[in-house]
Amino acid sequence: MPDLLLELLSEEIPARMQRKAADDLRRLVTDGLVGAGLTYEGARAFATPRRLALSVHGLIARSADTREERKGPRVGAPEKAIEGFLRAAGLASIDDAEIQSDPKKGDFYVAAITKPGRAAEEIVAEIVPGVIRDFPWPKSMRWGARSAPADSPFAKGPAEGTASLRWVRPLRSILCTFGPETEEPIVVPFEVGGVIAGNTTEGHRFLAGREPIIVRRFDDYVASLEAAKVVLDAERRKAIIETEAKNLAFAQSLEVVDDPGLLDEAAGLVEWPVVLMGAFDADFLDIPDEVIRLTIRQNQKCFVLKDASGALTNRFILVANIEASDGGKAIVAGNERVIAARLADARFFWEQDRKVPLEAWGAKLDSVTFHEKLGSQAERVERVARLACELAPLVGADADAAEKAARLAKADLTTAMVGEFPELQGVMGRYYALAQGETPEVADAVRDHYKPQGPGDAVPSEPVSIAVALADKLDTLVGFWAIDEKPTGSKDPYALRRAALGVIRIILDGELRISFWRMLSDVLEREMIGSGSASMEGSEYIFEHVILVRDRELSRNKYRRTDRAWSFDEENAFIAESRRHVSEDLLAFFADRLKVHLRDEGARHDLIDAVFALPRETGSAEGASEKTKEAQDDLLMIVRRVEALGNLLDTDDGQNLLTGYRRAANILRDEEKKDGEGAFADPPDHHLIEARGASEERALFHVMQAAEGHAREHVAREDFEGAMRALAELRPAVDAFFDHVTVNADDPELRENRLKLLNMLRQATLTVADFSRIGG
């Protein structure tokens, strides 16, 4: 079968765009081929700094003929209808149409339209120009005389103005060949933006001659480029860089600091990688390692090296794109000069920043806006500090240390070093905190309160760090929920999903016991009453910026302002309702994030629903335990319940108990339609069961009393596995009941009592989960 080879040669393509561009080229071209009726065996795309290439092998030489039938009007239809049918079908006369009969509708015309297949090269010549013109580059440009307005004195030839070709960088040539391995391939003829497709390409910009390279097919294309100092495959360029860098480092008894992102970028900057080693003044090693590494990485795209002890050294690895006649000495010297200058700047920032206490840097946060509706960073720091102090006892942290760390956590945002390298926020704060004598736990919290910043990032492990990290993330979530700036669809500009997932991971990894409902309500009550709200005493100003409602129209109608000032009770009612709505909505958001997290861990989302739907145990005013209507909100206990429920349902007893529950629930649902909802909510009459009930009925009643009691005892001890085992004891009695007892007995008294018994079964399962939420 023939193969297709396509190469688009241009000026340098930014490294960050190359991988996606190669994938886009493969996808767009192959989708177009398949859509036109051409199948293929496989396709591979490649990218270098100057070219995108695509090889499609096993492409059929011609698309298949197609036959389409188009139904027309009835025989004898008005002339206008027939004329419209002929135009649409492309027929010259109605005699060219077929007549088909329908037993119900009678005879009608049908046009049989046959479309002959097309040669693959014709289809390619049609598809590829469209792909090039509409290519989804993040940024692109126009260039040359064609981009000039038609009446411009600089226009040469057919000027197209804004209609001219856009490409990431000026497109220089197109190579497009097609043909079988046993024959000479043909050049697929097409033109895009004045560039005509051919069968030639160029090698390395500096190391190869300017003579064009004639290409036949993919195999000799790769070999010819290699001879012209171009390594086509980015993965191979990465392997060359990695291997040679390790060898150079090993020769000096050193090790390259692993940096996959930089390795990807370096491979995208060169077509012929040449790895060299340079050095900088050892005095710069007094600067924090993170600063040295980021300075060298960001400015020169070089790798840093460490010694056997893991300490950073004054050597670095650079990747050149040429084989220099002097062995690379000038290239190394040039990089050393630039790195020395950059490190000198970094050392200046490091020394100047330490002359000012962190508290003084933090004072400048008054002029840094966090969000126009949520105030400045300084105001946010005050909120986070108060919340961290309150959270500290819950996570085993010292409250004073947590508050201190929270007040210093954002201070480094105004330093010169973080202004130059925003990636070092928190990291530099830790260094500056240690330099001014803060305790390690406070300094570490300044660094770690941003964590985790992604799925692969570690979570804080020390109590003070946990308190500040939770406070920071919860304040962010509550604040943006309060001003109704929640994530929508795929849009999450404030990374609120990441913040929620960070809270979940911190709680689960640290095995923390926190009531989300109480915590969220407390934060809203203390922190989010309004952005600069006046006092509550008859104030006409309640929420200038913050409207804490889910259903805004409902609340506006219910609490519509009049010409008079709001009363204290009206303001209190509005705030209480708003706080409740935000808490409920945010708790539901955490539930969704927990489902995502547990699903990634292999758990079933319906089991999470089944646990979340349980009413929450709280303390009553008299100190006794009672159930409230709010959902479960102790994330650690939710996860443990889900794990135990999953283990139960993996057993035969669990599956059969679920089947019995569903049978009971279905019967109750049908009968409640007749007798009314809640008709069977009362406990069954045990005297009636003992006197007139079937033996299986009595057995189920007694087993259910014991199992429910045992399950509640296990739940009270937070032994959810034990609670599940207790419920599993119901399985034999439930099976026997449904096998031998008629629920809807002729005797109304027995029927009602047995339905109450089934409701007792339904309620018993609620000790561990809401079985109605379980799918499958």
CSV table of N, CA and C in Angstrom, one decimal, residues 287-295 298 346 349-350 353 409 411-413 415-432 446-450 453:
chain,number,residue,atom,x,y,z
A,287,ILE,N,23.9,31.5,47.6
A,287,ILE,CA,22.5,31.8,47.3
A,287,ILE,C,21.7,30.5,47.5
A,288,PRO,N,20.4,30.5,47.9
A,288,PRO,CA,19.6,29.3,48.0
A,288,PRO,C,19.6,28.5,46.7
A,289,ASP,N,19.6,27.2,46.9
A,289,ASP,CA,19.7,26.3,45.7
A,289,ASP,C,18.6,26.5,44.7
A,290,GLU,N,17.4,26.7,45.3
A,290,GLU,CA,16.2,26.9,44.4
A,290,GLU,C,16.4,28.2,43.5
A,291,VAL,N,17.0,29.2,44.0
A,291,VAL,CA,17.3,30.4,43.2
A,291,VAL,C,18.3,30.1,42.1
A,292,ILE,N,19.4,29.4,42.5
A,292,ILE,CA,20.4,29.1,41.5
A,292,ILE,C,19.8,28.3,40.4
A,293,ARG,N,19.1,27.3,40.8
A,293,ARG,CA,18.5,26.4,39.8
A,293,ARG,C,17.6,27.1,38.8
A,294,LEU,N,16.7,27.9,39.4
A,294,LEU,CA,15.7,28.6,38.6
A,294,LEU,C,16.3,29.7,37.7
A,295,THR,N,17.3,30.3,38.3
A,295,THR,CA,18.0,31.4,37.5
A,295,THR,C,18.7,30.7,36.2
A,298,GLN,N,15.8,29.1,33.9
A,298,GLN,CA,14.9,30.0,33.2
A,298,GLN,C,15.6,30.9,32.2
A,346,ALA,N,20.6,37.9,41.2
A,346,ALA,CA,19.9,37.1,42.2
A,346,ALA,C,20.5,37.3,43.6
A,349,PHE,N,19.3,40.6,45.0
A,349,PHE,CA,18.0,40.4,45.5
A,349,PHE,C,18.0,39.7,46.9
A,350,TRP,N,18.7,38.7,47.0
A,350,TRP,CA,18.8,37.9,48.2
A,350,TRP,C,19.4,38.7,49.4
A,353,ASP,N,16.7,41.7,50.2
A,353,ASP,CA,15.5,41.3,50.8
A,353,ASP,C,15.7,40.9,52.3
A,409,ALA,N,3.0,34.2,55.9
A,409,ALA,CA,2.9,33.3,54.7
A,409,ALA,C,3.0,34.1,53.4
A,411,ALA,N,4.0,37.3,53.0
A,411,ALA,CA,4.9,38.5,53.1
A,411,ALA,C,5.9,38.5,51.9
A,412,ASP,N,6.4,37.3,51.5
A,412,ASP,CA,7.4,37.3,50.5
A,412,ASP,C,6.9,37.7,49.1
A,413,LEU,N,5.6,37.9,48.9
A,413,LEU,CA,5.0,38.3,47.6
A,413,LEU,C,5.5,39.7,47.2
A,415,THR,N,8.6,40.9,48.0
A,415,THR,CA,10.1,40.9,47.9
A,415,THR,C,10.6,41.0,46.5
A,416,ALA,N,11.8,41.4,46.3
A,416,ALA,CA,12.4,41.6,45.0
A,416,ALA,C,12.6,40.2,44.4
A,417,MET,N,13.0,39.2,45.2
A,417,MET,CA,13.3,37.9,44.6
A,417,MET,C,12.0,37.3,44.0
A,418,VAL,N,10.9,37.3,44.8
A,418,VAL,CA,9.7,36.7,44.3
A,418,VAL,C,9.1,37.6,43.1
A,419,GLY,N,9.4,38.9,43.2
A,419,GLY,CA,9.0,39.7,42.0
A,419,GLY,C,9.7,39.2,40.7
A,420,GLU,N,10.9,38.8,40.9
A,420,GLU,CA,11.7,38.3,39.7
A,420,GLU,C,11.3,36.9,39.4
A,421,PHE,N,11.1,36.1,40.4
A,421,PHE,CA,10.8,34.6,40.2
A,421,PHE,C,9.5,34.3,41.0
A,422,PRO,N,8.3,34.5,40.5
A,422,PRO,CA,7.1,34.2,41.2
A,422,PRO,C,7.0,32.8,41.6
A,423,GLU,N,7.7,31.9,40.9
A,423,GLU,CA,7.6,30.5,41.3
A,423,GLU,C,8.2,30.2,42.7
A,424,LEU,N,8.9,31.2,43.2
A,424,LEU,CA,9.6,30.9,44.5
A,424,LEU,C,8.8,31.5,45.7
A,425,GLN,N,7.5,31.9,45.4
A,425,GLN,CA,6.8,32.3,46.6
A,425,GLN,C,6.6,31.2,47.6
A,426,GLY,N,6.7,31.5,48.8
A,426,GLY,CA,6.7,30.5,49.9
A,426,GLY,C,8.1,30.0,50.1
A,427,VAL,N,8.8,29.6,49.1
A,427,VAL,CA,10.2,29.1,49.2
A,427,VAL,C,11.1,30.1,49.8
A,428,MET,N,11.0,31.3,49.2
A,428,MET,CA,11.8,32.4,49.7
A,428,MET,C,11.3,32.9,51.1
A,429,GLY,N,10.0,32.8,51.3
A,429,GLY,CA,9.5,33.2,52.6
A,429,GLY,C,10.1,32.3,53.7
A,430,ARG,N,10.3,31.1,53.4
A,430,ARG,CA,10.9,30.2,54.4
A,430,ARG,C,12.3,30.6,54.7
A,431,TYR,N,13.1,30.9,53.7
A,431,TYR,CA,14.5,31.3,53.9
A,431,TYR,C,14.5,32.6,54.7
A,432,TYR,N,13.7,33.5,54.3
A,432,TYR,CA,13.7,34.8,55.1
A,432,TYR,C,13.3,34.6,56.5
A,446,VAL,N,5.3,28.6,56.2
A,446,VAL,CA,5.3,29.6,55.2
A,446,VAL,C,5.6,29.0,53.8
A,447,ARG,N,6.5,28.1,53.7
A,447,ARG,CA,6.7,27.4,52.4
A,447,ARG,C,5.6,26.5,52.0
A,448,ASP,N,5.1,25.7,53.0
A,448,ASP,CA,4.3,24.5,52.7
A,448,ASP,C,2.8,24.9,52.6
A,449,HIS,N,2.4,26.1,52.9
A,449,HIS,CA,1.0,26.4,53.0
A,449,HIS,C,0.3,26.4,51.6
A,450,TYR,N,1.1,26.5,50.6
A,450,TYR,CA,0.6,26.4,49.2
A,450,TYR,C,0.3,25.0,48.8
A,453,GLN,N,-0.1,21.5,45.3
A,453,GLN,CA,-0.5,22.3,44.2
A,453,GLN,C,-0.8,21.5,42.9
